[in-house]
PDB file of C-alpha atoms in Angstrom:
ATOM      1  CA  UNK I  39       0.098   0.132   0.113  1.00  0.00           C
ATOM      2  CA  UNK I  40       1.212   3.692  -0.792  1.00  0.00           C
ATOM      3  CA  UNK I  41       0.349   6.187   1.867  1.00  0.00           C
ATOM      4  CA  UNK I  42      -0.303   9.721   0.100  1.00  0.00           C
ATOM      5  CA  UNK I  43      -0.262  12.719   2.523  1.00  0.00           C
ATOM      6  CA  UNK I  44      -2.927  15.335   1.180  1.00  0.00           C
ATOM      7  CA  UNK I  45      -2.228  17.886   3.538  1.00  0.00           C
ATOM      8  CA  UNK I  46      -1.662  21.434   3.005  1.00  0.00           C
ATOM      9  CA  UNK I  47       1.137  23.277   4.838  1.00  0.00           C
ATOM     10  CA  UNK I  48       0.262  25.064   7.835  1.00  0.00           C
ATOM     11  CA  UNK I  49       1.650  28.668   7.946  1.00  0.00           C
ATOM     12  CA  UNK I  50       1.009  32.071   9.553  1.00  0.00           C
ATOM     13  CA  UNK I  51      -1.447  33.914   7.291  1.00  0.00           C
ATOM     14  CA  UNK I  52      -2.743  30.863   5.386  1.00  0.00           C
ATOM     15  CA  UNK I  53      -6.264  30.896   3.958  1.00  0.00           C
ATOM     16  CA  UNK I  54      -8.969  30.206   6.472  1.00  0.00           C
ATOM     17  CA  UNK I  55     -12.967  29.977   5.891  1.00  0.00           C
ATOM     18  CA  UNK I  56     -14.198  33.373   6.423  1.00  0.00           C
ATOM     19  CA  UNK I  57     -14.895  33.962  10.097  1.00  0.00           C
ATOM     20  CA  UNK I  58     -12.506  31.200  11.405  1.00  0.00           C
ATOM     21  CA  UNK I  59      -9.596  32.033  13.527  1.00  0.00           C
ATOM     22  CA  UNK I  60      -6.478  33.237  11.773  1.00  0.00           C
ATOM     23  CA  UNK I  61      -3.567  30.964  11.780  1.00  0.00           C
ATOM     24  CA  UNK I  62      -0.499  32.418  13.620  1.00  0.00           C
ATOM     25  CA  UNK I  63       2.702  30.417  14.132  1.00  0.00           C
ATOM     26  CA  UNK I  64       5.549  31.761  16.207  1.00  0.00           C
ATOM     27  CA  UNK I  65       8.695  30.600  17.630  1.00  0.00           C
ATOM     28  CA  UNK I  66       8.771  30.533  21.449  1.00  0.00           C
ATOM     29  CA  UNK I  67      12.158  28.929  22.105  1.00  0.00           C
ATOM     30  CA  UNK I  68      15.282  28.023  19.937  1.00  0.00           C
ATOM     31  CA  UNK I  69      17.825  25.612  20.256  1.00  0.00           C
ATOM     32  CA  UNK I  70      20.512  28.251  19.878  1.00  0.00           C
ATOM     33  CA  UNK I  71      19.043  30.441  22.399  1.00  0.00           C
ATOM     34  CA  UNK I  72      17.282  28.085  24.949  1.00  0.00           C
ATOM     35  CA  UNK I  73      18.630  24.678  24.244  1.00  0.00           C
ATOM     36  CA  UNK I  74      15.301  23.412  22.928  1.00  0.00           C
ATOM     37  CA  UNK I  75      12.884  24.275  20.167  1.00  0.00           C
ATOM     38  CA  UNK I  76       9.227  25.155  21.000  1.00  0.00           C
ATOM     39  CA  UNK I  77       6.695  26.898  18.789  1.00  0.00           C
ATOM     40  CA  UNK I  78       3.211  28.366  19.564  1.00  0.00           C
ATOM     41  CA  UNK I  79       0.212  27.669  17.116  1.00  0.00           C
ATOM     42  CA  UNK I  80      -2.987  29.581  17.025  1.00  0.00           C
ATOM     43  CA  UNK I  81      -5.511  28.084  14.844  1.00  0.00           C
ATOM     44  CA  UNK I  82      -9.020  27.075  14.446  1.00  0.00           C
ATOM     45  CA  UNK I  83     -10.050  23.530  14.169  1.00  0.00           C
ATOM     46  CA  UNK I  84     -10.928  23.889  10.456  1.00  0.00           C
ATOM     47  CA  UNK I  85      -7.551  25.036   9.378  1.00  0.00           C
ATOM     48  CA  UNK I  86      -6.051  23.954   6.298  1.00  0.00           C
ATOM     49  CA  UNK I  87      -6.297  20.110   5.406  1.00  0.00           C
ATOM     50  CA  UNK I  88      -8.483  18.620   8.131  1.00  0.00           C
ATOM     51  CA  UNK I  89     -11.182  15.912   9.033  1.00  0.00           C
ATOM     52  CA  UNK I  90     -14.638  17.126   9.773  1.00  0.00           C
ATOM     53  CA  UNK I  91     -15.722  15.331  12.693  1.00  0.00           C
ATOM     54  CA  UNK I  92     -19.304  14.016  12.811  1.00  0.00           C
ATOM     55  CA  UNK I  93     -20.067  16.693  15.595  1.00  0.00           C
ATOM     56  CA  UNK I  94     -19.367  19.303  13.202  1.00  0.00           C
ATOM     57  CA  UNK I  95     -22.779  18.915  11.590  1.00  0.00           C
ATOM     58  CA  UNK I  96     -24.559  16.248  13.713  1.00  0.00           C
ATOM     59  CA  UNK I  97     -25.837  17.035  16.980  1.00  0.00           C
ATOM     60  CA  UNK I  98     -24.401  14.372  19.373  1.00  0.00           C
ATOM     61  CA  UNK I  99     -21.895  13.233  16.678  1.00  0.00           C
ATOM     62  CA  UNK I 100     -18.515  11.865  17.403  1.00  0.00           C
ATOM     63  CA  UNK I 101     -15.608  14.325  18.143  1.00  0.00           C
ATOM     64  CA  UNK I 102     -12.389  13.951  15.725  1.00  0.00           C
ATOM     65  CA  UNK I 103     -10.315  12.587  18.900  1.00  0.00           C
ATOM     66  CA  UNK I 104     -12.935   9.636  19.181  1.00  0.00           C
ATOM     67  CA  UNK I 105     -12.435   8.515  15.647  1.00  0.00           C
ATOM     68  CA  UNK I 106     -10.397   5.320  15.404  1.00  0.00           C
ATOM     69  CA  UNK I 107      -7.246   6.381  13.299  1.00  0.00           C
ATOM     70  CA  UNK I 108      -7.563   2.967  11.414  1.00  0.00           C
ATOM     71  CA  UNK I 109     -10.389   4.209   9.722  1.00  0.00           C
ATOM     72  CA  UNK I 110      -8.269   7.054   8.093  1.00  0.00           C
ATOM     73  CA  UNK I 111      -5.788   4.561   6.469  1.00  0.00           C
ATOM     74  CA  UNK I 112      -6.647   1.888   3.934  1.00  0.00           C
ATOM     75  CA  UNK I 113      -7.553   1.265   0.382  1.00  0.00           C
ATOM     76  CA  UNK I 114      -8.997   4.246  -1.323  1.00  0.00           C
ATOM     77  CA  UNK I 115     -11.064   4.598  -4.523  1.00  0.00           C
ATOM     78  CA  UNK I 116     -10.318   7.913  -6.460  1.00  0.00           C
ATOM     79  CA  UNK I 117     -13.328   9.228  -8.322  1.00  0.00           C
ATOM     80  CA  UNK I 118     -12.055  11.436 -11.048  1.00  0.00           C
ATOM     81  CA  UNK I 119     -14.483  14.798 -11.216  1.00  0.00           C
ATOM     82  CA  UNK I 120     -12.366  17.613 -12.520  1.00  0.00           C
ATOM     83  CA  UNK I 121     -13.639  20.355 -14.393  1.00  0.00           C
ATOM     84  CA  UNK I 122     -16.279  21.276 -12.455  1.00  0.00           C
ATOM     85  CA  UNK I 123     -17.672  24.798 -12.027  1.00  0.00           C
ATOM     86  CA  UNK I 124     -17.636  26.878  -8.764  1.00  0.00           C
ATOM     87  CA  UNK I 125     -20.164  25.407  -5.998  1.00  0.00           C
ATOM     88  CA  UNK I 126     -21.116  22.741  -8.636  1.00  0.00           C
ATOM     89  CA  UNK I 127     -22.861  19.661  -6.892  1.00  0.00           C
ATOM     90  CA  UNK I 128     -21.448  16.471  -7.499  1.00  0.00           C
ATOM     91  CA  UNK I 129     -24.430  14.254  -8.030  1.00  0.00           C
ATOM     92  CA  UNK I 130     -24.584  10.391  -7.914  1.00  0.00           C
ATOM     93  CA  UNK I 131     -25.669  10.245 -11.450  1.00  0.00           C
ATOM     94  CA  UNK I 132     -22.303  12.118 -12.366  1.00  0.00           C
ATOM     95  CA  UNK I 133     -20.126   9.574 -10.456  1.00  0.00           C
ATOM     96  CA  UNK I 134     -22.002   6.197 -10.046  1.00  0.00           C
ATOM     97  CA  UNK I 135     -19.913   4.665 -12.904  1.00  0.00           C
ATOM     98  CA  UNK I 136     -16.904   5.078 -10.916  1.00  0.00           C
ATOM     99  CA  UNK I 137     -18.446   3.657  -7.659  1.00  0.00           C
ATOM    100  CA  UNK I 138     -18.976   0.021  -8.593  1.00  0.00           C
ATOM    101  CA  UNK I 139     -17.868  -2.797  -6.323  1.00  0.00           C
ATOM    102  CA  UNK I 140     -16.577  -0.916  -3.305  1.00  0.00           C
ATOM    103  CA  UNK I 141     -16.254  -4.107  -1.267  1.00  0.00           C
ATOM    104  CA  UNK I 142     -12.400  -3.795  -0.811  1.00  0.00           C
ATOM    105  CA  UNK I 143     -12.352   0.118  -0.297  1.00  0.00           C
ATOM    106  CA  UNK I 144     -11.954   1.900   3.069  1.00  0.00           C
ATOM    107  CA  UNK I 145     -12.795   5.433   1.716  1.00  0.00           C
ATOM    108  CA  UNK I 146     -13.634   7.254  -1.145  1.00  0.00           C
ATOM    109  CA  UNK I 147     -12.002  10.569  -2.281  1.00  0.00           C
ATOM    110  CA  UNK I 148     -13.382  12.798  -4.862  1.00  0.00           C
ATOM    111  CA  UNK I 149     -10.299  14.337  -7.002  1.00  0.00           C
ATOM    112  CA  UNK I 150     -11.981  17.739  -8.270  1.00  0.00           C
ATOM    113  CA  UNK I 151      -8.390  19.545  -8.954  1.00  0.00           C
ATOM    114  CA  UNK I 152      -9.740  22.254  -6.608  1.00  0.00           C
ATOM    115  CA  UNK I 153      -6.412  22.125  -4.550  1.00  0.00           C
ATOM    116  CA  UNK I 154      -4.713  24.180  -7.079  1.00  0.00           C
ATOM    117  CA  UNK I 155      -6.841  27.138  -5.971  1.00  0.00           C
ATOM    118  CA  UNK I 156      -5.770  26.732  -2.310  1.00  0.00           C
ATOM    119  CA  UNK I 157      -4.701  30.182  -1.173  1.00  0.00           C
ATOM    120  CA  UNK I 158      -7.000  32.022  -3.499  1.00  0.00           C
ATOM    121  CA  UNK I 159     -10.610  33.178  -3.038  1.00  0.00           C
ATOM    122  CA  UNK I 160     -11.764  31.039  -5.855  1.00  0.00           C
ATOM    123  CA  UNK I 161     -10.714  27.988  -3.480  1.00  0.00           C
ATOM    124  CA  UNK I 162     -13.709  28.795  -1.324  1.00  0.00           C
ATOM    125  CA  UNK I 163     -16.020  28.053  -4.207  1.00  0.00           C
ATOM    126  CA  UNK I 164     -15.432  24.363  -4.362  1.00  0.00           C
ATOM    127  CA  UNK I 165     -17.665  21.744  -5.611  1.00  0.00           C
ATOM    128  CA  UNK I 166     -19.775  20.024  -3.066  1.00  0.00           C
ATOM    129  CA  UNK I 167     -21.129  16.316  -2.390  1.00  0.00           C
ATOM    130  CA  UNK I 168     -24.907  15.893  -3.119  1.00  0.00           C
ATOM    131  CA  UNK I 169     -26.400  14.506   0.031  1.00  0.00           C
ATOM    132  CA  UNK I 170     -27.402  11.487  -1.914  1.00  0.00           C
ATOM    133  CA  UNK I 171     -23.851  10.517  -2.663  1.00  0.00           C
ATOM    134  CA  UNK I 172     -22.824  10.519   0.902  1.00  0.00           C
ATOM    135  CA  UNK I 173     -26.096   8.373   2.036  1.00  0.00           C
ATOM    136  CA  UNK I 174     -25.193   6.090  -0.935  1.00  0.00           C
ATOM    137  CA  UNK I 175     -21.554   5.631   0.185  1.00  0.00           C
ATOM    138  CA  UNK I 176     -22.884   5.004   3.803  1.00  0.00           C
ATOM    139  CA  UNK I 177     -25.214   2.296   2.667  1.00  0.00           C
ATOM    140  CA  UNK I 178     -22.199   0.749   0.989  1.00  0.00           C
ATOM    141  CA  UNK I 179     -20.103   0.760   4.101  1.00  0.00           C
ATOM    142  CA  UNK I 180     -17.861   3.758   3.094  1.00  0.00           C
ATOM    143  CA  UNK I 181     -17.561   5.835   6.348  1.00  0.00           C
ATOM    144  CA  UNK I 182     -14.784   8.248   5.069  1.00  0.00           C
ATOM    145  CA  UNK I 183     -15.254  10.232   1.913  1.00  0.00           C
ATOM    146  CA  UNK I 184     -13.581  13.625   0.997  1.00  0.00           C
ATOM    147  CA  UNK I 185     -14.303  16.077  -1.812  1.00  0.00           C
ATOM    148  CA  UNK I 186     -12.878  19.150  -0.169  1.00  0.00           C
ATOM    149  CA  UNK I 187     -10.003  20.427  -2.153  1.00  0.00           C
ATOM    150  CA  UNK I 188      -8.529  17.192  -3.492  1.00  0.00           C
TER     151      UNK I 188
END
């Protein structure tokens, strides 16, 4: 298995969703001056690449630290859906041909190509999944899906 890190680098002033806390990284101690390195990080829980915990949108849902990390590593189906318009809804009809036989898949990733816009205002106009897509994936036993900016 090949492990692929989809994370965007975290840095001071990076793009955040409007209204979210700004990101500030600062050095608190250095090896040269203090004999050790320590940094301070101020950021919201939805900074950069992140996992939306169920409690983000479901009352009483799990917190991110309650999710078994084993669910986040495993075989993934990558669904190609590039060339979408801003805010376009990814419907079941548009992706069902790529979602056959999910029996050996742990997760589904929707490659929209939108990560090319990370850091610009256009990035926040990313495509979104229709609720029916999430419902059908859950019915097939898939509990991890992402279309955020990949």
